[in-house]
Coordinates of C-alpha atoms in Angstrom, one line a residue:
Chain A
X1 CA 111.7 100.2 110.4
X2 CA 113.5 103.2 110.3
X3 CA 116.7 103.5 107.9
X4 CA 118.5 105.9 105.7
X5 CA 118.5 105.4 102.2
X6 CA 121.0 107.0 100.2
X7 CA 121.3 107.8 96.7
X8 CA 123.4 109.5 94.6
X9 CA 123.7 110.3 90.4
X10 CA 127.1 110.5 89.3
X11 CA 128.3 112.8 86.3
X12 CA 131.7 112.7 84.4
X13 CA 133.2 108.9 85.3
X14 CA 136.2 108.6 83.4
X15 CA 136.2 105.7 81.4
X16 CA 139.0 104.0 82.4
X17 CA 138.1 103.3 85.8
X18 CA 137.6 99.0 85.6
X19 CA 135.3 98.3 87.9
X20 CA 132.8 101.3 85.9
X21 CA 133.1 98.4 82.6
X22 CA 133.8 95.6 83.8
X23 CA 131.1 93.6 85.8
X24 CA 133.7 90.9 88.1
X25 CA 135.8 94.9 88.7
X26 CA 133.4 96.3 90.5
X27 CA 131.5 92.7 91.9
X28 CA 135.1 92.9 93.6
X29 CA 135.0 96.0 94.6
X30 CA 131.3 96.2 95.9
X31 CA 131.5 93.1 98.1
X32 CA 135.0 94.8 99.6
X33 CA 133.7 97.9 100.2
X34 CA 130.2 96.6 102.1
X35 CA 132.6 94.7 104.4
X36 CA 135.2 97.8 105.1
X37 CA 132.4 99.5 105.7
X38 CA 131.2 97.3 108.3
X39 CA 128.2 95.3 106.5
X40 CA 127.4 92.4 106.2
X41 CA 126.8 90.5 103.0
X42 CA 123.7 88.2 102.0
X43 CA 123.9 87.8 97.9
X44 CA 124.6 89.5 95.2
X45 CA 124.2 89.3 91.5
X46 CA 126.2 91.6 88.8
X47 CA 125.5 91.8 85.1
X48 CA 127.5 92.7 82.3
X49 CA 125.8 94.9 79.3
X50 CA 126.7 94.7 75.7
X51 CA 128.9 96.8 74.3
X52 CA 128.9 98.2 77.7
X53 CA 127.8 98.9 81.4
X54 CA 127.0 97.4 84.3
X55 CA 124.4 96.3 86.8
X56 CA 123.8 95.0 89.8
X57 CA 123.2 94.8 93.8
X58 CA 124.9 93.6 97.0
X59 CA 122.0 92.0 99.4
X60 CA 122.7 92.7 103.0
X61 CA 121.9 92.5 106.4
X62 CA 121.3 95.7 106.6
X63 CA 118.9 95.9 103.3
X64 CA 120.8 96.4 100.1
X65 CA 123.4 98.2 97.6
X66 CA 122.3 99.1 93.3
X67 CA 124.7 100.5 91.0
X68 CA 124.3 100.6 87.3
X69 CA 126.4 102.1 85.7
X70 CA 126.6 103.8 81.6
X71 CA 129.9 104.4 80.2
X72 CA 128.3 106.0 76.7
X73 CA 127.3 109.0 79.1
X74 CA 130.1 108.7 82.4
X75 CA 126.4 107.9 84.5
X76 CA 126.3 105.4 87.4
X77 CA 123.9 105.6 89.5
X78 CA 124.1 104.5 93.1
X79 CA 121.6 103.7 96.1
X80 CA 123.0 102.5 99.7
X81 CA 119.5 101.4 102.3
X82 CA 120.2 100.8 105.5
X83 CA 117.4 99.7 108.1
X84 CA 118.2 100.2 112.2
X85 CA 116.9 96.9 113.3
X86 CA 119.3 96.0 115.5
X87 CA 121.6 99.3 115.6
X88 CA 121.7 102.7 114.2
X89 CA 123.5 101.3 110.6
X90 CA 123.7 105.0 108.8
X91 CA 127.3 106.0 109.2
X92 CA 128.6 102.5 107.8
X93 CA 126.2 103.5 105.0
X94 CA 127.7 106.8 104.1
X95 CA 131.4 104.7 104.7
X96 CA 130.4 102.3 102.0
X97 CA 128.9 105.4 99.9
X98 CA 131.7 107.4 100.5
X99 CA 133.9 104.5 99.0
X100 CA 132.3 103.5 95.6
X101 CA 132.2 107.9 95.2
X102 CA 135.9 107.6 95.5
X103 CA 136.5 104.6 92.8
X104 CA 134.3 105.1 89.9
X105 CA 135.9 109.9 90.3
X106 CA 132.8 111.2 89.5
X107 CA 133.4 115.1 88.8
X108 CA 129.6 116.3 89.1
X109 CA 126.8 114.8 91.3
X110 CA 123.5 115.3 93.2
X111 CA 122.7 113.2 96.6
X112 CA 119.7 112.8 97.8
X113 CA 119.1 111.0 101.7
X114 CA 115.6 109.6 102.1
X115 CA 114.0 108.5 106.4
X116 CA 112.5 104.9 105.1
X117 CA 110.3 103.5 107.9
X118 CA 109.8 105.3 110.7
X119 CA 106.2 105.2 112.8
X120 CA 103.4 103.1 111.8
X121 CA 100.8 105.5 112.1
Chain B
X1 CA 119.7 108.7 81.9
X2 CA 116.1 110.2 83.0
X3 CA 114.9 107.6 85.4
X4 CA 112.0 106.8 88.3
X5 CA 112.5 105.6 91.5
X6 CA 109.2 104.6 93.3
X7 CA 109.7 103.7 97.2
X8 CA 106.9 102.0 98.9
X9 CA 106.7 101.5 102.3
X10 CA 104.2 98.9 103.5
X11 CA 102.8 98.4 107.0
X12 CA 100.4 95.7 108.5
X13 CA 100.7 92.9 105.5
X14 CA 99.5 89.4 106.4
X15 CA 101.4 87.5 108.0
X16 CA 99.6 84.6 105.8
X17 CA 100.6 85.8 102.7
X18 CA 103.6 83.2 101.5
X19 CA 105.3 85.6 99.3
X20 CA 105.6 88.0 103.3
X21 CA 107.2 84.9 104.4
X22 CA 109.3 82.0 102.2
X23 CA 112.1 83.6 100.0
X24 CA 110.9 81.0 97.2
X25 CA 107.4 82.7 97.7
X26 CA 108.5 85.9 97.4
X27 CA 111.1 85.1 94.5
X28 CA 108.4 83.6 92.0
X29 CA 106.2 86.8 92.4
X30 CA 109.1 89.1 91.4
X31 CA 110.0 87.2 88.8
X32 CA 106.9 86.8 87.5
X33 CA 105.4 90.3 87.7
X34 CA 108.5 92.0 86.3
X35 CA 107.6 90.1 83.3
X36 CA 104.1 90.4 83.2
X37 CA 104.8 94.7 83.6
X38 CA 107.0 93.6 80.1
X39 CA 110.7 94.6 82.6
X40 CA 113.4 92.3 81.6
X41 CA 115.4 89.9 84.0
X42 CA 119.2 89.6 83.7
X43 CA 119.4 88.5 87.8
X44 CA 118.4 88.0 90.8
X45 CA 119.4 87.2 94.4
X46 CA 116.7 86.5 97.6
X47 CA 117.9 86.0 101.4
X48 CA 115.7 84.0 103.6
X49 CA 116.8 85.2 107.3
X50 CA 116.3 82.7 110.1
X51 CA 113.7 83.3 111.7
X52 CA 112.4 85.7 109.8
X53 CA 112.4 87.9 106.9
X54 CA 113.0 88.1 103.5
X55 CA 115.5 90.1 100.9
X56 CA 115.8 90.1 97.0
X57 CA 116.1 92.0 94.1
X58 CA 115.5 91.4 90.4
X59 CA 118.2 93.1 88.6
X60 CA 116.6 94.2 84.7
X61 CA 117.9 95.7 81.3
X62 CA 116.1 98.3 83.0
X63 CA 117.7 98.8 87.0
X64 CA 116.7 96.8 89.8
X65 CA 113.0 96.1 92.3
X66 CA 114.3 95.7 95.5
X67 CA 112.2 94.4 98.4
X68 CA 112.0 93.5 102.0
X69 CA 109.9 91.7 104.2
X70 CA 109.7 92.2 108.2
X71 CA 107.1 89.7 109.1
X72 CA 107.9 89.9 112.9
X73 CA 106.1 94.0 112.7
X74 CA 103.7 92.8 108.6
X75 CA 106.8 95.2 107.9
X76 CA 107.8 95.2 103.5
X77 CA 109.9 98.0 101.9
X78 CA 109.7 98.4 98.4
X79 CA 112.0 99.3 95.2
X80 CA 111.4 100.3 92.0
X81 CA 113.6 102.4 89.5
X82 CA 113.9 102.2 85.9
X83 CA 115.5 104.4 83.5
X84 CA 114.2 105.5 80.5
X85 CA 117.4 105.4 77.9
X86 CA 115.4 103.7 74.5
X87 CA 111.8 104.7 76.0
X88 CA 110.2 105.5 79.0
X89 CA 109.5 102.8 81.4
X90 CA 107.4 104.8 84.3
X91 CA 104.2 102.7 83.2
X92 CA 105.7 99.9 83.9
X93 CA 107.3 100.3 86.8
X94 CA 104.2 100.9 88.3
X95 CA 101.9 98.0 87.4
X96 CA 105.0 95.7 89.0
X97 CA 104.9 98.2 92.2
X98 CA 100.7 97.3 92.0
X99 CA 100.9 93.8 91.1
X100 CA 103.1 93.4 94.5
X101 CA 101.2 95.8 96.4
X102 CA 98.5 93.9 95.8
X103 CA 99.7 90.5 96.5
X104 CA 101.7 91.7 100.3
X105 CA 98.3 93.3 101.2
X106 CA 99.5 96.7 103.1
X107 CA 96.6 97.7 105.1
X108 CA 98.6 100.8 105.4
X109 CA 101.2 102.8 102.5
X110 CA 103.7 105.2 102.0
X111 CA 104.8 106.1 98.7
X112 CA 107.8 108.2 97.2
X113 CA 108.0 109.4 93.7
X114 CA 111.6 110.3 92.9
X115 CA 113.2 111.3 89.3
X116 CA 116.5 109.5 88.6
X117 CA 118.9 111.9 87.0
X118 CA 118.2 114.1 84.5
X119 CA 120.9 116.5 82.7
X120 CA 123.9 117.1 83.6
X121 CA 124.1 120.2 84.7

């Protein structure tokens, strides 16, 4: 089951972005961005930490999105993992990843791509 | 925000394991294994695909667990990602990962560890 997993670490995200601090706002963003990318939502869970921070995942027919924010550090981690069962979903995964990045506006970032699954040797 | 992310690809998982094919059984396993590892559940979402396959995530106070099963290929992918905000949770993450592996009994596997976050340069 060939797949691609995009991992981001975003630093210096502006504190005033509602999606950075509010679970409800981040959920709305994630669901909208997932659908806009052409990926299929099959479930989700988001949690608001007190005094701050959000953690959330969107279950996809193609695998998952996971996102965690630490407003006290201006820091976010993002995972977009899609499998390529019927079709190559890599471009949709990139689209989703970039939409979240655009919304959360990191000043500095790290990015890794991992190819997963593949041939069973 | 230093963290550790364990990624597994498991091949040759026996089809008769209930947790491999049933969302309810896999959810029960994941929640129990998370708590047994000393990690804190703050939410979860699991989805049953038809005719087969399960996808699920457990939101942790420490980040997340994500798991996807493809019974038609005997294949599972697992992610356990924990941040080390107040304490080093790496050992708990390993404990959770191994508990799931023990339950799903892969005959062959791939394993990667990624260190995430770290110093903002």
